[in-house]
JSON list of C-alpha atoms in Angstrom, two decimals:
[
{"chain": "A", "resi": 1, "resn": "UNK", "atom": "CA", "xyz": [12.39, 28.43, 49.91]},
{"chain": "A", "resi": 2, "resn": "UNK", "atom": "CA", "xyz": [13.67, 28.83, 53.41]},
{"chain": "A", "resi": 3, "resn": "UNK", "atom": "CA", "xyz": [14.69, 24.87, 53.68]},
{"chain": "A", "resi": 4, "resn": "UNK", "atom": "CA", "xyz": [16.15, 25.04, 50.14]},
{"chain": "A", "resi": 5, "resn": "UNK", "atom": "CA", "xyz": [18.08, 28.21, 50.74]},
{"chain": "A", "resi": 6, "resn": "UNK", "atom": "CA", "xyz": [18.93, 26.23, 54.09]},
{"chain": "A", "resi": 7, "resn": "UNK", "atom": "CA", "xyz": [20.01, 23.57, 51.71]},
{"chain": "A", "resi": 8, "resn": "UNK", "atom": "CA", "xyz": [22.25, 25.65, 49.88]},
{"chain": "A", "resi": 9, "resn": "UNK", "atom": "CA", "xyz": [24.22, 27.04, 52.82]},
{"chain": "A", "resi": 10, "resn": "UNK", "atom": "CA", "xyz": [24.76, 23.84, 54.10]},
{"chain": "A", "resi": 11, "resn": "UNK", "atom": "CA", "xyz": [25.88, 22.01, 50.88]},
{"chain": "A", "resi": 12, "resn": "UNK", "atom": "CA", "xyz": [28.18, 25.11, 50.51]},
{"chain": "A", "resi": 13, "resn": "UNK", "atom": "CA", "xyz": [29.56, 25.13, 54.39]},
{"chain": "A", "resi": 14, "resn": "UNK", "atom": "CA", "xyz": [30.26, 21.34, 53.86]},
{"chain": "A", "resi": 15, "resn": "UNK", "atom": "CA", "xyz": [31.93, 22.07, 50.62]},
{"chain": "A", "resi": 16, "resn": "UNK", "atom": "CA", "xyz": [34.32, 24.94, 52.34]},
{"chain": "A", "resi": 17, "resn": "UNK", "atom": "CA", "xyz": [35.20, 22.51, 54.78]},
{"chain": "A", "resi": 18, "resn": "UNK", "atom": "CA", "xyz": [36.05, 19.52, 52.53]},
{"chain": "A", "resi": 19, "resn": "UNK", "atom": "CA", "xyz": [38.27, 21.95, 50.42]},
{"chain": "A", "resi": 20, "resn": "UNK", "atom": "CA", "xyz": [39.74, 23.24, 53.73]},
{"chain": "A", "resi": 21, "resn": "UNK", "atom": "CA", "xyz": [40.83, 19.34, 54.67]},
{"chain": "A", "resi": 22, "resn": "UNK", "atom": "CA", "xyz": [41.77, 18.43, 51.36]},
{"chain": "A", "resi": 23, "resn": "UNK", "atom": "CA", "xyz": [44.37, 21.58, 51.14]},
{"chain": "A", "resi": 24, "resn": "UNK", "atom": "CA", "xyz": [45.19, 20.39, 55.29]},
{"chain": "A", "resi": 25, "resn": "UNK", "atom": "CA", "xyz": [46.01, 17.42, 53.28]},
{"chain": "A", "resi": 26, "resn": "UNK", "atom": "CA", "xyz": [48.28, 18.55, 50.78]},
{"chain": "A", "resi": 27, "resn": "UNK", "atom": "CA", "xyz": [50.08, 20.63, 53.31]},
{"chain": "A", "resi": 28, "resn": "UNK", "atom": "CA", "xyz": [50.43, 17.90, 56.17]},
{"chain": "A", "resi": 29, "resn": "UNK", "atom": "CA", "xyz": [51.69, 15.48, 53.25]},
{"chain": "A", "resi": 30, "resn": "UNK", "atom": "CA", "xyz": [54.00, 18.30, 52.52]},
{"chain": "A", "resi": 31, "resn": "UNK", "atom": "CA", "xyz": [55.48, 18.73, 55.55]},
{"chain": "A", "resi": 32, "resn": "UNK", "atom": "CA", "xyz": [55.57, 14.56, 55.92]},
{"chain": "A", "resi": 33, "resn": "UNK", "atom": "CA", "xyz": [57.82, 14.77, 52.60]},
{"chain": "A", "resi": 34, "resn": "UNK", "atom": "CA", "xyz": [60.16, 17.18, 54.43]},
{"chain": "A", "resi": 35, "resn": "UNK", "atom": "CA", "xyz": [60.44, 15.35, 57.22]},
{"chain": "A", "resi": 36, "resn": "UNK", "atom": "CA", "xyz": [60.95, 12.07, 55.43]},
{"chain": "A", "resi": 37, "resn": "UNK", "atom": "CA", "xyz": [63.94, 13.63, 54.00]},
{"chain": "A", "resi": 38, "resn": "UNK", "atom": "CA", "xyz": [65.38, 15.06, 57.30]},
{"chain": "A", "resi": 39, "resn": "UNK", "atom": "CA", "xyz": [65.00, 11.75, 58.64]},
{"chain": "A", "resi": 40, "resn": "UNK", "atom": "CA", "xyz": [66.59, 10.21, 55.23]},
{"chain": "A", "resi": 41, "resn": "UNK", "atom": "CA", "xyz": [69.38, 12.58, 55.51]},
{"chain": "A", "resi": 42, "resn": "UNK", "atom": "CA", "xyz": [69.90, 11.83, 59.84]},
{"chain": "A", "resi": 43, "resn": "UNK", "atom": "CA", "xyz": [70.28, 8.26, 58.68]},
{"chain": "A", "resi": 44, "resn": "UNK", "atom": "CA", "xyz": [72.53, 9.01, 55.80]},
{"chain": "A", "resi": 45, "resn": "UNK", "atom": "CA", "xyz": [74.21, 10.87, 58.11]},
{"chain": "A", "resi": 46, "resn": "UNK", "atom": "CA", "xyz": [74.47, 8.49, 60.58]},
{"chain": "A", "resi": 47, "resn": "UNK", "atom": "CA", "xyz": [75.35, 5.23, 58.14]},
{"chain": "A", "resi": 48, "resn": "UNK", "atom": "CA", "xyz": [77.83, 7.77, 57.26]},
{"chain": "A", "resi": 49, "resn": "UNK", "atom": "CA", "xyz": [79.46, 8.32, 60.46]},
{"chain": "A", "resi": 50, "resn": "UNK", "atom": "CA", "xyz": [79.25, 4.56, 61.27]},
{"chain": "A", "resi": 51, "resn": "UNK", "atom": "CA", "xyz": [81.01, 3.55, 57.91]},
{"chain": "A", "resi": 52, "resn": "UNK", "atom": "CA", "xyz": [83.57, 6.41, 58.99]},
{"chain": "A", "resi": 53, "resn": "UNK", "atom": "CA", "xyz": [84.76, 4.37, 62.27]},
{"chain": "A", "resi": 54, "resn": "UNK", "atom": "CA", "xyz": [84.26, 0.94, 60.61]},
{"chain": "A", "resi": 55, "resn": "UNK", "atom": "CA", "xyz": [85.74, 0.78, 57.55]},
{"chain": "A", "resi": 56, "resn": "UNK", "atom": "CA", "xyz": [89.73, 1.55, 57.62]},
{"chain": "A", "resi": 57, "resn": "UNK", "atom": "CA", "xyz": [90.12, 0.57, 54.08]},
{"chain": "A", "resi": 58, "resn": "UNK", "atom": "CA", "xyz": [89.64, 3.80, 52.56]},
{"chain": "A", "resi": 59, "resn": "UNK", "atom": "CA", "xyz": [88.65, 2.33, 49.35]},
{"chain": "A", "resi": 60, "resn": "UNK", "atom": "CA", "xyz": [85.86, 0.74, 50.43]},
{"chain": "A", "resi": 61, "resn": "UNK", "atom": "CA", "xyz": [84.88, 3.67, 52.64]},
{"chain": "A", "resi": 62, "resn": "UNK", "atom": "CA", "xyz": [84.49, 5.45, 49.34]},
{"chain": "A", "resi": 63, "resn": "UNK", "atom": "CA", "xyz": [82.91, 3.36, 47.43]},
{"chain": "A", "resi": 64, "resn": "UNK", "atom": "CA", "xyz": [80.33, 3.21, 50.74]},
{"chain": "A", "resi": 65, "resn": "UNK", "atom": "CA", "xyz": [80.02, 7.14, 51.24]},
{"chain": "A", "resi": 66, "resn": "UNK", "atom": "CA", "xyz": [79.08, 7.39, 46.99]},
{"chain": "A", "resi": 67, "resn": "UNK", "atom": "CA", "xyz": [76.26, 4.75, 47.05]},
{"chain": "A", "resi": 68, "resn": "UNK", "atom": "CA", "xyz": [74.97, 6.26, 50.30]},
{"chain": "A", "resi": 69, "resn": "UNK", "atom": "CA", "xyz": [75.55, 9.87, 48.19]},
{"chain": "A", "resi": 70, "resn": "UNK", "atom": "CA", "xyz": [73.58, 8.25, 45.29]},
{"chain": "A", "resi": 71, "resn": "UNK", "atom": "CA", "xyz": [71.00, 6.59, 46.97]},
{"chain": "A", "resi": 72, "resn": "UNK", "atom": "CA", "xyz": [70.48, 9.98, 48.67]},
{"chain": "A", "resi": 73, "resn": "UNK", "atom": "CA", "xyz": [70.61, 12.04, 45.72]},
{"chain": "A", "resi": 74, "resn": "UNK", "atom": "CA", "xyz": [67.95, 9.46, 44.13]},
{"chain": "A", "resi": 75, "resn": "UNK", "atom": "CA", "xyz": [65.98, 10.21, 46.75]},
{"chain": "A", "resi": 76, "resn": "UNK", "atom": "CA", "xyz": [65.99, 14.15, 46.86]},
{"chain": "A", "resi": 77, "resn": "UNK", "atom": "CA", "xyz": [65.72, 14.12, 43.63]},
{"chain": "A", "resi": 78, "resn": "UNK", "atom": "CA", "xyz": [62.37, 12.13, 43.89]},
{"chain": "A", "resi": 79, "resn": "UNK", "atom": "CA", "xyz": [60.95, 13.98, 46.46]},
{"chain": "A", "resi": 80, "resn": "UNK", "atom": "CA", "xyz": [61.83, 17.33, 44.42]},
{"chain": "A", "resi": 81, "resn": "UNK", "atom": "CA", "xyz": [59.81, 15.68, 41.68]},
{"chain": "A", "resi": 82, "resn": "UNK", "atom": "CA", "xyz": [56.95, 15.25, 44.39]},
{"chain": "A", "resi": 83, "resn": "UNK", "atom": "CA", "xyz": [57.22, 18.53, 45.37]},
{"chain": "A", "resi": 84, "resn": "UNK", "atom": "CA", "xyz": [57.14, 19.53, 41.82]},
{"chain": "A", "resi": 85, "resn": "UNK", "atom": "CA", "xyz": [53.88, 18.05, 41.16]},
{"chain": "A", "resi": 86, "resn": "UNK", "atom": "CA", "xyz": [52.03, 18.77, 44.25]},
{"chain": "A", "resi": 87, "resn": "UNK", "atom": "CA", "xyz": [52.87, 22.71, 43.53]},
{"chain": "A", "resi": 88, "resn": "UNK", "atom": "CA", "xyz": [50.75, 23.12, 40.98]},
{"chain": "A", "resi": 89, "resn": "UNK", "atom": "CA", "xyz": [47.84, 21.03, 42.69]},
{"chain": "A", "resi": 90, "resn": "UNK", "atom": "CA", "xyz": [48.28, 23.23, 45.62]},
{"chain": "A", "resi": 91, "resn": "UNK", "atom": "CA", "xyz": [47.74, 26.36, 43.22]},
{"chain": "A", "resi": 92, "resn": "UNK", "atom": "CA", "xyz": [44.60, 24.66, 42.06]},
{"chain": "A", "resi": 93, "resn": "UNK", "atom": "CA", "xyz": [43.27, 23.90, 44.88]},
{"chain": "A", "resi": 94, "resn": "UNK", "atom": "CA", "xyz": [44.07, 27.31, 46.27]},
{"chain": "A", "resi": 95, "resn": "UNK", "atom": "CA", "xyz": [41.74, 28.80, 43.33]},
{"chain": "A", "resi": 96, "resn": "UNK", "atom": "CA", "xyz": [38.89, 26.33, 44.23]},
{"chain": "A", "resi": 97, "resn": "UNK", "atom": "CA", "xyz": [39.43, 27.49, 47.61]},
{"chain": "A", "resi": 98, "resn": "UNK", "atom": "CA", "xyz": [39.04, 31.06, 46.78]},
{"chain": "A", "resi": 99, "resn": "UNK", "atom": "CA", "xyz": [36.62, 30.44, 44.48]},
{"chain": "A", "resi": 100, "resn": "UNK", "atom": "CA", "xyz": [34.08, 28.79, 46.74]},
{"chain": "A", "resi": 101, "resn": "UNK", "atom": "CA", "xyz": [34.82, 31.74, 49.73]},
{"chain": "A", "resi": 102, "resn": "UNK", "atom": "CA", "xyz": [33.48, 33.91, 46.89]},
{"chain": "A", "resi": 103, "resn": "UNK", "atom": "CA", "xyz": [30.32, 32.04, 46.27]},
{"chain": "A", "resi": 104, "resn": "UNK", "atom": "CA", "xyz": [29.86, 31.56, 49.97]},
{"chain": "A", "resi": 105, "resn": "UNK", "atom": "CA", "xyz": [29.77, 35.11, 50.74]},
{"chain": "A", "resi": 106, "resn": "UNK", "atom": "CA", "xyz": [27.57, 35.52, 47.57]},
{"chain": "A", "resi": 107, "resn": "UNK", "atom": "CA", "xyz": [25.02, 32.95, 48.97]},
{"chain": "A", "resi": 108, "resn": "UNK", "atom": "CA", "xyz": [25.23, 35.07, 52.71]},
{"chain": "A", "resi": 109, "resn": "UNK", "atom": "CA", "xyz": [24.39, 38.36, 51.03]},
{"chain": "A", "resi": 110, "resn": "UNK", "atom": "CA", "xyz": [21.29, 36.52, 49.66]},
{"chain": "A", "resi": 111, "resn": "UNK", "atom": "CA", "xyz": [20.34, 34.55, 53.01]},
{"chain": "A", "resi": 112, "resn": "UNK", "atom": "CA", "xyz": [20.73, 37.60, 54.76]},
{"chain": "A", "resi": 113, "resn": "UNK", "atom": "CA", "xyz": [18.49, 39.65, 52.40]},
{"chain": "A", "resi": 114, "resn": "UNK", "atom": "CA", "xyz": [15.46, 36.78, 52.10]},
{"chain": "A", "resi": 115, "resn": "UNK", "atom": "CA", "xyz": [16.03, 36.59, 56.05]},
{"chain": "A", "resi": 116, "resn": "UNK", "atom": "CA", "xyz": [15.32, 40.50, 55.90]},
{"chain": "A", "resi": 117, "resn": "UNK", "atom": "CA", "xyz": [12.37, 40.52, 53.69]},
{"chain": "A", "resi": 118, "resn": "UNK", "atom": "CA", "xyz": [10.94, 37.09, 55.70]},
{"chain": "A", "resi": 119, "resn": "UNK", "atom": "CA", "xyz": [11.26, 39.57, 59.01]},
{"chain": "A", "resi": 120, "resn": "UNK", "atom": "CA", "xyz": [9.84, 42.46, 57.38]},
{"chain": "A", "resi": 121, "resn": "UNK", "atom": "CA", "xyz": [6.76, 39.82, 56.28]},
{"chain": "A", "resi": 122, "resn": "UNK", "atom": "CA", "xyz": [6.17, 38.64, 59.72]},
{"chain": "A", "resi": 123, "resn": "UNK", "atom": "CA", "xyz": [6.23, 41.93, 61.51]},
{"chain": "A", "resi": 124, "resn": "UNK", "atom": "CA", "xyz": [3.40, 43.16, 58.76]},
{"chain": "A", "resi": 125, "resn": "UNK", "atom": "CA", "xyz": [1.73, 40.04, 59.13]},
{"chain": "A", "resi": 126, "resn": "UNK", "atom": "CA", "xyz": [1.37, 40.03, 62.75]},
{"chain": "A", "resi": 127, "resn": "UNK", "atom": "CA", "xyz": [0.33, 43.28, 63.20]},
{"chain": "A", "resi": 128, "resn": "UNK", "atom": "CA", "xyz": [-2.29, 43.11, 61.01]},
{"chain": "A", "resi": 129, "resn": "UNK", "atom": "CA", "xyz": [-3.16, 39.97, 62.81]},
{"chain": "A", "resi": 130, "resn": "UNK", "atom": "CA", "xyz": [-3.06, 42.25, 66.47]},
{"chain": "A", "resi": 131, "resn": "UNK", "atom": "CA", "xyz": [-5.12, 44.64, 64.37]},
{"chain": "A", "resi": 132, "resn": "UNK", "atom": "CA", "xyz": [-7.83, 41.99, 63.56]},
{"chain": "A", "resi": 133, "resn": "UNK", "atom": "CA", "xyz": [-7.91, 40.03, 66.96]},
{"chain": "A", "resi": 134, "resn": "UNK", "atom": "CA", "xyz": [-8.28, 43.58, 69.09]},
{"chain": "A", "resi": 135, "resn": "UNK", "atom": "CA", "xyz": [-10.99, 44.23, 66.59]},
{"chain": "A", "resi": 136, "resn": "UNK", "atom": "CA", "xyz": [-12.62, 40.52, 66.67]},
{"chain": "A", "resi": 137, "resn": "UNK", "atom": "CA", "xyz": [-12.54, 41.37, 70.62]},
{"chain": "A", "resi": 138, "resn": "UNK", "atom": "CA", "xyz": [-14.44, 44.24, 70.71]},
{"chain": "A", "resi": 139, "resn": "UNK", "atom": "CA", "xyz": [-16.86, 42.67, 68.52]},
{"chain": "A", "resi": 140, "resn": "UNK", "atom": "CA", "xyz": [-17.39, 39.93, 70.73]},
{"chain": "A", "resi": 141, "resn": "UNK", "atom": "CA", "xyz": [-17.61, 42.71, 74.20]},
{"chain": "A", "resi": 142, "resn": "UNK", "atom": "CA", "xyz": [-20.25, 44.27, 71.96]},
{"chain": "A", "resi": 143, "resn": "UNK", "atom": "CA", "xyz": [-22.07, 41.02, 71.73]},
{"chain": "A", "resi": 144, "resn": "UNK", "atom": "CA", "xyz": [-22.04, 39.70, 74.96]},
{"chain": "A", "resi": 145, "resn": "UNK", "atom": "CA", "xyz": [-22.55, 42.65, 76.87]},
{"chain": "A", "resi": 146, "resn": "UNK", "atom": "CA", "xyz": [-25.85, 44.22, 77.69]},
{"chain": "A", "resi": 147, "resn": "UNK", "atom": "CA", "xyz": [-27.45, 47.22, 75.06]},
{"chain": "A", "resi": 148, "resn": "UNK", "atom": "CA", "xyz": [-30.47, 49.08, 75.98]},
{"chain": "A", "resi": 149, "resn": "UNK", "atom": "CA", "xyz": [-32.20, 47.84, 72.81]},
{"chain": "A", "resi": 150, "resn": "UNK", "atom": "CA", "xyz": [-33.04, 44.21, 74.47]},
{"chain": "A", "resi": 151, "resn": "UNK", "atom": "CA", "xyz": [-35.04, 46.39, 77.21]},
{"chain": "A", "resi": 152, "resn": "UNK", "atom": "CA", "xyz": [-37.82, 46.95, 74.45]},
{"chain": "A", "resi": 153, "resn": "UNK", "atom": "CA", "xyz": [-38.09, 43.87, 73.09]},
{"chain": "A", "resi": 154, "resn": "UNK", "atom": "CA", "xyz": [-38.78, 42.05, 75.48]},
{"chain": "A", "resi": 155, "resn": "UNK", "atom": "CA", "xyz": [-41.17, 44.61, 76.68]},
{"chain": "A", "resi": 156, "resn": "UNK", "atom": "CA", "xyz": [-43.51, 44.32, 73.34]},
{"chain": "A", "resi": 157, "resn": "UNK", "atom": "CA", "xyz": [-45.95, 41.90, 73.42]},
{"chain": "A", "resi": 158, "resn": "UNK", "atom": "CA", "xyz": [-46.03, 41.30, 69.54]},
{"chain": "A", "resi": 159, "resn": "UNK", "atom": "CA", "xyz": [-42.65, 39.84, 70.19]},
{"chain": "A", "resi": 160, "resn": "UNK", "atom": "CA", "xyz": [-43.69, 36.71, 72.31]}
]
C-alpha cells in the first residue's frame, strides 16, 4: 500500500507539473502574441515613416499608409481573435489547475495519516520486539549459567 500510495503521489506531482507547463505555455504564447504585434506595429511604424520621406506624391503616400492601415488592422484583428479563443482555454485550464491542487492536498492529508498510523505500527511493533529479545536474553543467562540443582545430579549415582 505504501508503493501504491507512493504511486499516487507521484502520478499526481507529475500531473501538477504538466498542468503548471501547459498553463506556462498558454501564457508565454500569450505574451509572444503581444509582442508579435509590438513588433508588427514598430514595422508598420517604421514602413510608415519610410513611405513618409519617400513618396512626395501624396496620392500614392495614401494609398501606401491605408494598405499598411489595413494590413495592420487585419492583423490586430486576428490576433484579437487569438486572444479571444485562448481566454476561455486559459479559464479551463485554470479550473483543472485548481482542481488537481485540491486533490493533491486531499491525497497529502491521506499520506500523511497512513504515514502516522505506519509510525504508530512500528513503534508498537518494536517494542514488543525489545520486550521479547530482553526476555529471550534472560532466558538464555538462565540457561547457560550455573544453578545449584546440577550439584546433585551429578552427585547421585542412579544418574550415571
Amino acid at each position: 500500500t505504501q508503493t501504491a500510495s507512493m504511486r499516487v503521489q507521484w502520478i499526481v506531482s507529475i500531473l501538477s507539473i504538466l498542468v503548471c507547463i501547459g498553463l506556462l505555455v498558454i501564457i508565454m504564447r500569450q505574451d509572444q502574441v503581444l509582442i508579435m504585434l509590438n513588433k508588427e506595429g514598430e514595422n508598420l511604424q517604421m514602413k510608415s515613416e519610410r513611405l513618409d520621406g519617400q513618396y512626395i506624391n501624396e496620392d500614392s503616400f495614401k494609398a501606401m499608409i491605408e494598405r499598411l492601415l489595413v494590413q495592420g488592422s487585419k492583423i490586430v484583428a486576428d490576433m484579437e481573435v487569438t486572444l479571444g479563443k485562448l481566454r476561455p482555454e486559459m479559464k479551463e485550464k485554470e479550473t483543472e489547475n485548481d482542481a488537481c491542487q485540491l486533490e493533491k492536498k486531499t491525497k497529502a492529508d491521506e499520506l500523511a495519516s497512513v504515514e502516522k498510523e505506519h509510525t504508530e505500527t512500528e513503534a508498537m511493533l518494536k517494542a514488543e520486539s525489545d520486550a521479547w529479545n530482553q526476555e529471550i536474553n534472560t532466558l538464555k543467562a538462565q540457561l547457560t549459567g550455573y544453578r545449584p540443582i546440577c550439584d546433585y545430579v551429578k552427585k547421585d549415582p542412579l544418574s550415571v
